[in-house]
PDB file of C-alpha atoms in Angstrom:
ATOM      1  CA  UNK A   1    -142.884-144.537 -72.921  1.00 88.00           C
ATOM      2  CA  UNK A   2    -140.803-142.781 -75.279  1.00 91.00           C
ATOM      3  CA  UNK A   3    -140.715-141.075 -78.638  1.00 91.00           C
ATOM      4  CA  UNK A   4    -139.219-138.870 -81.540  1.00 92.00           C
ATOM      5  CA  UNK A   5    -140.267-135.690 -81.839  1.00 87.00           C
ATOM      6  CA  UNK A   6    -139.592-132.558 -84.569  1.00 89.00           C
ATOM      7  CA  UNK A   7    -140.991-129.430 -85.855  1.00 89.00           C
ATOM      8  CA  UNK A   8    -139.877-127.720 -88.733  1.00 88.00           C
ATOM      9  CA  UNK A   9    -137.754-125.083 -86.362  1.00 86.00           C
ATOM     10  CA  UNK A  10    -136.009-128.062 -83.988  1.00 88.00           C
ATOM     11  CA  UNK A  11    -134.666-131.422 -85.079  1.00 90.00           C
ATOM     12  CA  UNK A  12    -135.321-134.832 -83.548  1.00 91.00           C
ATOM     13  CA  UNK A  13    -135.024-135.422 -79.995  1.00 92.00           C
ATOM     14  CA  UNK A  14    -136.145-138.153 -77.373  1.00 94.00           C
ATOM     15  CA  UNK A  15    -138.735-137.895 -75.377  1.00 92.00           C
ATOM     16  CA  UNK A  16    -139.715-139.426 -72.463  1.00 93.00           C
ATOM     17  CA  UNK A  17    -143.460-139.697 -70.126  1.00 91.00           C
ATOM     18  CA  UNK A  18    -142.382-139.994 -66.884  1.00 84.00           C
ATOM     19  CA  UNK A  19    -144.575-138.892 -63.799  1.00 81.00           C
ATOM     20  CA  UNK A  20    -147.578-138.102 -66.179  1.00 83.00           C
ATOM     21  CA  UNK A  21    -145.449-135.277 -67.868  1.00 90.00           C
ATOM     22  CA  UNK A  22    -143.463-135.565 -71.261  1.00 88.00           C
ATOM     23  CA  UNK A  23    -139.744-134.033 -71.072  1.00 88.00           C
ATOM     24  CA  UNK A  24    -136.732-134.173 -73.334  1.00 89.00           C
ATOM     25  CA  UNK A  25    -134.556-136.709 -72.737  1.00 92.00           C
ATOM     26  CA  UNK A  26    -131.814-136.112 -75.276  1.00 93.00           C
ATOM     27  CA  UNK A  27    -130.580-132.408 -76.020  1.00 92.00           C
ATOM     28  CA  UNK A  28    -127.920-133.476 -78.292  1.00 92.00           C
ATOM     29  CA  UNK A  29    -129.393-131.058 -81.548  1.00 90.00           C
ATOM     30  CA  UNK A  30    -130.044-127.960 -78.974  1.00 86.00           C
ATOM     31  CA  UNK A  31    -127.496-126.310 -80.718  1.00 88.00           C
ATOM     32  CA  UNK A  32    -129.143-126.563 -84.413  1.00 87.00           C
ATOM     33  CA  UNK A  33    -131.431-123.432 -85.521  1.00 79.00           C
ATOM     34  CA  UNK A  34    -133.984-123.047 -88.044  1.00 84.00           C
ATOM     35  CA  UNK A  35    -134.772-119.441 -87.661  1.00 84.00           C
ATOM     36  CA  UNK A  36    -138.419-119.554 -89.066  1.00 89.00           C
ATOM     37  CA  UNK A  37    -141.829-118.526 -88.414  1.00 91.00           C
ATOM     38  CA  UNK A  38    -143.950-121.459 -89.222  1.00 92.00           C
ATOM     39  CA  UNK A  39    -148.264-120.587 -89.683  1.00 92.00           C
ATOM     40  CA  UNK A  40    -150.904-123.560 -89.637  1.00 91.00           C
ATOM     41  CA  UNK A  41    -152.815-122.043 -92.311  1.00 92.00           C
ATOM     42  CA  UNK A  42    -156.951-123.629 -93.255  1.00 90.00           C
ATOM     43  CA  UNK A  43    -159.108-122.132 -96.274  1.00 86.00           C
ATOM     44  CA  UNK A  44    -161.847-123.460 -97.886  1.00 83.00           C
ATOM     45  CA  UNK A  45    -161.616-125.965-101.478  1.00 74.00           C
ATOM     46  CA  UNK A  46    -164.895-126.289-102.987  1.00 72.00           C
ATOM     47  CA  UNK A  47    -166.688-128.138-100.346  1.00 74.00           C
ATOM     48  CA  UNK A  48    -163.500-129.101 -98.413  1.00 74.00           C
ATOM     49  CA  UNK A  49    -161.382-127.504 -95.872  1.00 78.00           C
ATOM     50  CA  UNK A  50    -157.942-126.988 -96.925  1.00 81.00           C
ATOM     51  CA  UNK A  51    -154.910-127.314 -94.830  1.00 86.00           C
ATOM     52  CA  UNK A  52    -151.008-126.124 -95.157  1.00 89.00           C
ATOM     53  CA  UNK A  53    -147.959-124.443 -93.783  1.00 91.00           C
ATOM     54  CA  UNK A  54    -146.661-121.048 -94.443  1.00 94.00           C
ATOM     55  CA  UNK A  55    -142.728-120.778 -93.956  1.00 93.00           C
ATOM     56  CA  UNK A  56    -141.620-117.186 -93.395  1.00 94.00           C
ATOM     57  CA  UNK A  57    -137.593-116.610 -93.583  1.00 91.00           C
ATOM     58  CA  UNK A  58    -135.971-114.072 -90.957  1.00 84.00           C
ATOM     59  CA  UNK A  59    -135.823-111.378 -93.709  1.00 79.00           C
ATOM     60  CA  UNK A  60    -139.903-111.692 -93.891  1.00 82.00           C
ATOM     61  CA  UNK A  61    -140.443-111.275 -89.573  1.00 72.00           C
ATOM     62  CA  UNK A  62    -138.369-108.071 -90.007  1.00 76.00           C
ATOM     63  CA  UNK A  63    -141.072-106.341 -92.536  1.00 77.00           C
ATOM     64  CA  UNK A  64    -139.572-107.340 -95.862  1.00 77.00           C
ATOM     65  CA  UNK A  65    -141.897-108.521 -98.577  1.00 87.00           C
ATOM     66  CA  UNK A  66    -140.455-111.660 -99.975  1.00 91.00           C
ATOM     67  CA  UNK A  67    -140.974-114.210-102.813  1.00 95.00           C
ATOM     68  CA  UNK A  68    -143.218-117.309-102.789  1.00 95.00           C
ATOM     69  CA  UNK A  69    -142.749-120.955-103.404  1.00 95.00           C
ATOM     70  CA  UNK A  70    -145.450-123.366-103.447  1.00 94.00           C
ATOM     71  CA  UNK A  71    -144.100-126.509-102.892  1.00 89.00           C
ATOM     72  CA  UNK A  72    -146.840-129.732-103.729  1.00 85.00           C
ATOM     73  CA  UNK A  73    -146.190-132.599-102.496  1.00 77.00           C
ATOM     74  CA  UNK A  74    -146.769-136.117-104.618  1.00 63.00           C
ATOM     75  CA  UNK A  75    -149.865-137.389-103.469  1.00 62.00           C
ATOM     76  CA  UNK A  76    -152.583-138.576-102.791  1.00 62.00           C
ATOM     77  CA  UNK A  77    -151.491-140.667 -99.826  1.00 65.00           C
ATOM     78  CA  UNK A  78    -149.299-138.191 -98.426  1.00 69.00           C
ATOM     79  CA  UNK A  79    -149.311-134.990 -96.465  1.00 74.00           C
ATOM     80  CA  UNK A  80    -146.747-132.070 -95.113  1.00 80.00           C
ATOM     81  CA  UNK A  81    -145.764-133.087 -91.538  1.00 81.00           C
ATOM     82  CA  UNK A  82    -143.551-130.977 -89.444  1.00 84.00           C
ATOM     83  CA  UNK A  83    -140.392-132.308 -90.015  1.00 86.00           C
ATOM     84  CA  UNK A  84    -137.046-130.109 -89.345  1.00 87.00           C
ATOM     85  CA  UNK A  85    -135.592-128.163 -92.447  1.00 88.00           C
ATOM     86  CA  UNK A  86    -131.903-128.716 -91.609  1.00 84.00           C
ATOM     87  CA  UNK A  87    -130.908-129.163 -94.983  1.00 83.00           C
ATOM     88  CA  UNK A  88    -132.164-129.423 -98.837  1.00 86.00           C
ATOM     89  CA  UNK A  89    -133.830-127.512-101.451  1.00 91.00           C
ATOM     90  CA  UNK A  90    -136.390-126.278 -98.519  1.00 90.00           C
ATOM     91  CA  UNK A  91    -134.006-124.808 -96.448  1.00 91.00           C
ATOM     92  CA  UNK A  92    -131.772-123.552 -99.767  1.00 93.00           C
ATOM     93  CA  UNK A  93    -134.999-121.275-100.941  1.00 94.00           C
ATOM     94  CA  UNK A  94    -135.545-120.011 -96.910  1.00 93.00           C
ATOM     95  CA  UNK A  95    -131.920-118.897 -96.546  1.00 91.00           C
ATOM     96  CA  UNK A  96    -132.034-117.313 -99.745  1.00 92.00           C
ATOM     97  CA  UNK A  97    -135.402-114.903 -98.833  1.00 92.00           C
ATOM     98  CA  UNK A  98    -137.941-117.262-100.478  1.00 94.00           C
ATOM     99  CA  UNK A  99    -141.062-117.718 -98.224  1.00 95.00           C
ATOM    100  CA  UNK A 100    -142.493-121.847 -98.624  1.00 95.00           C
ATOM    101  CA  UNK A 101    -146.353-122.434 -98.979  1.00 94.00           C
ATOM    102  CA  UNK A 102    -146.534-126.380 -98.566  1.00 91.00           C
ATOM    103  CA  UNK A 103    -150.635-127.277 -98.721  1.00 89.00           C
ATOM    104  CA  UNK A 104    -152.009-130.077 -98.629  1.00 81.00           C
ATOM    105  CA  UNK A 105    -153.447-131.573-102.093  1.00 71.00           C
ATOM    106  CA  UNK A 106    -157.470-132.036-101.983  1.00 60.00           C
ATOM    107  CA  UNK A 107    -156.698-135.479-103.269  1.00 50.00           C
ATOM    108  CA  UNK A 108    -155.673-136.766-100.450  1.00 49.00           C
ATOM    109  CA  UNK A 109    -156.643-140.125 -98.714  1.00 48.00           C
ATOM    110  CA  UNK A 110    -157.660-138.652 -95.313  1.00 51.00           C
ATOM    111  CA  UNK A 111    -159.683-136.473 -97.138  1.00 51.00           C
ATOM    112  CA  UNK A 112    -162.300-139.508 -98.155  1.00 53.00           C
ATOM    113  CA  UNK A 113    -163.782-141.197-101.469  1.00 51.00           C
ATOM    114  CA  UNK A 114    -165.675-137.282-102.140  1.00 51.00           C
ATOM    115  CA  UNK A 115    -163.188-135.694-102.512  1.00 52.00           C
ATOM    116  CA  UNK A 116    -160.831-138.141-105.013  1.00 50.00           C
ATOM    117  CA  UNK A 117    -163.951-137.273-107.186  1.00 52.00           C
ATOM    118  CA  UNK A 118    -166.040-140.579-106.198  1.00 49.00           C
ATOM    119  CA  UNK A 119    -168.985-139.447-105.101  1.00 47.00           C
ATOM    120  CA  UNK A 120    -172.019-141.675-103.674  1.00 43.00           C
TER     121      UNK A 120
END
């Protein structure tokens, strides 16, 4: 079995199962760096629980206070997903001092008929 697989600090690699363990197969972006501290963060919508990422850049893990972006996504069938910030208007705002807060939109599918405001 094998598969993609990215974070928002490391860019796509294979992987493989092999032996009942997953390993790397490919190591070809080992090179690439996104210097960033990356928090799960959960809070609490009106009756909902709330999930998003909080993207620090390096100036922010060495004390400084920095700016903050919200960046919304365009809904209601999609959501943030770990995917690498090599590049773009994400990775423009980080290198420039700019933390990211990237939450999910109540309105999302996953989320269930309630909470698009249908309610039985």
């Amino acid at each position: 079995m094998a598969l993609v697989h990215q974070s928002f600090n490391q860019p796509m690699e294979i992987e493989i199962r092999a032996a009942g363990r997953w390993h790397d197969l490919t190591h070809v972006n080992a090179q690439v760096t996104a210097p960033f501290k990356v928090q799960s963060l959960s809070w609490k919508g009106d009756e909902f629980n709330v999930q998003g990422w909080l993207i620090l850049p390096e100036a922010a893990s060495r004390g400084a206070k920095c700016p903050l972006v919200t960046i919304v996504h365009g809904g209601p069938a999609s959501a943030f997903q770990p995917a690498f910030l090599g590049a773009g208007q994400a990775r423009l705002l980080l290198d420039n001092g700019y933390a990211l807060l990237l939450p999910t939109l109540r309105a999302v599918m996953a989320k269930g008929e309630l909470c698009n405001g249908q309610r039985a």
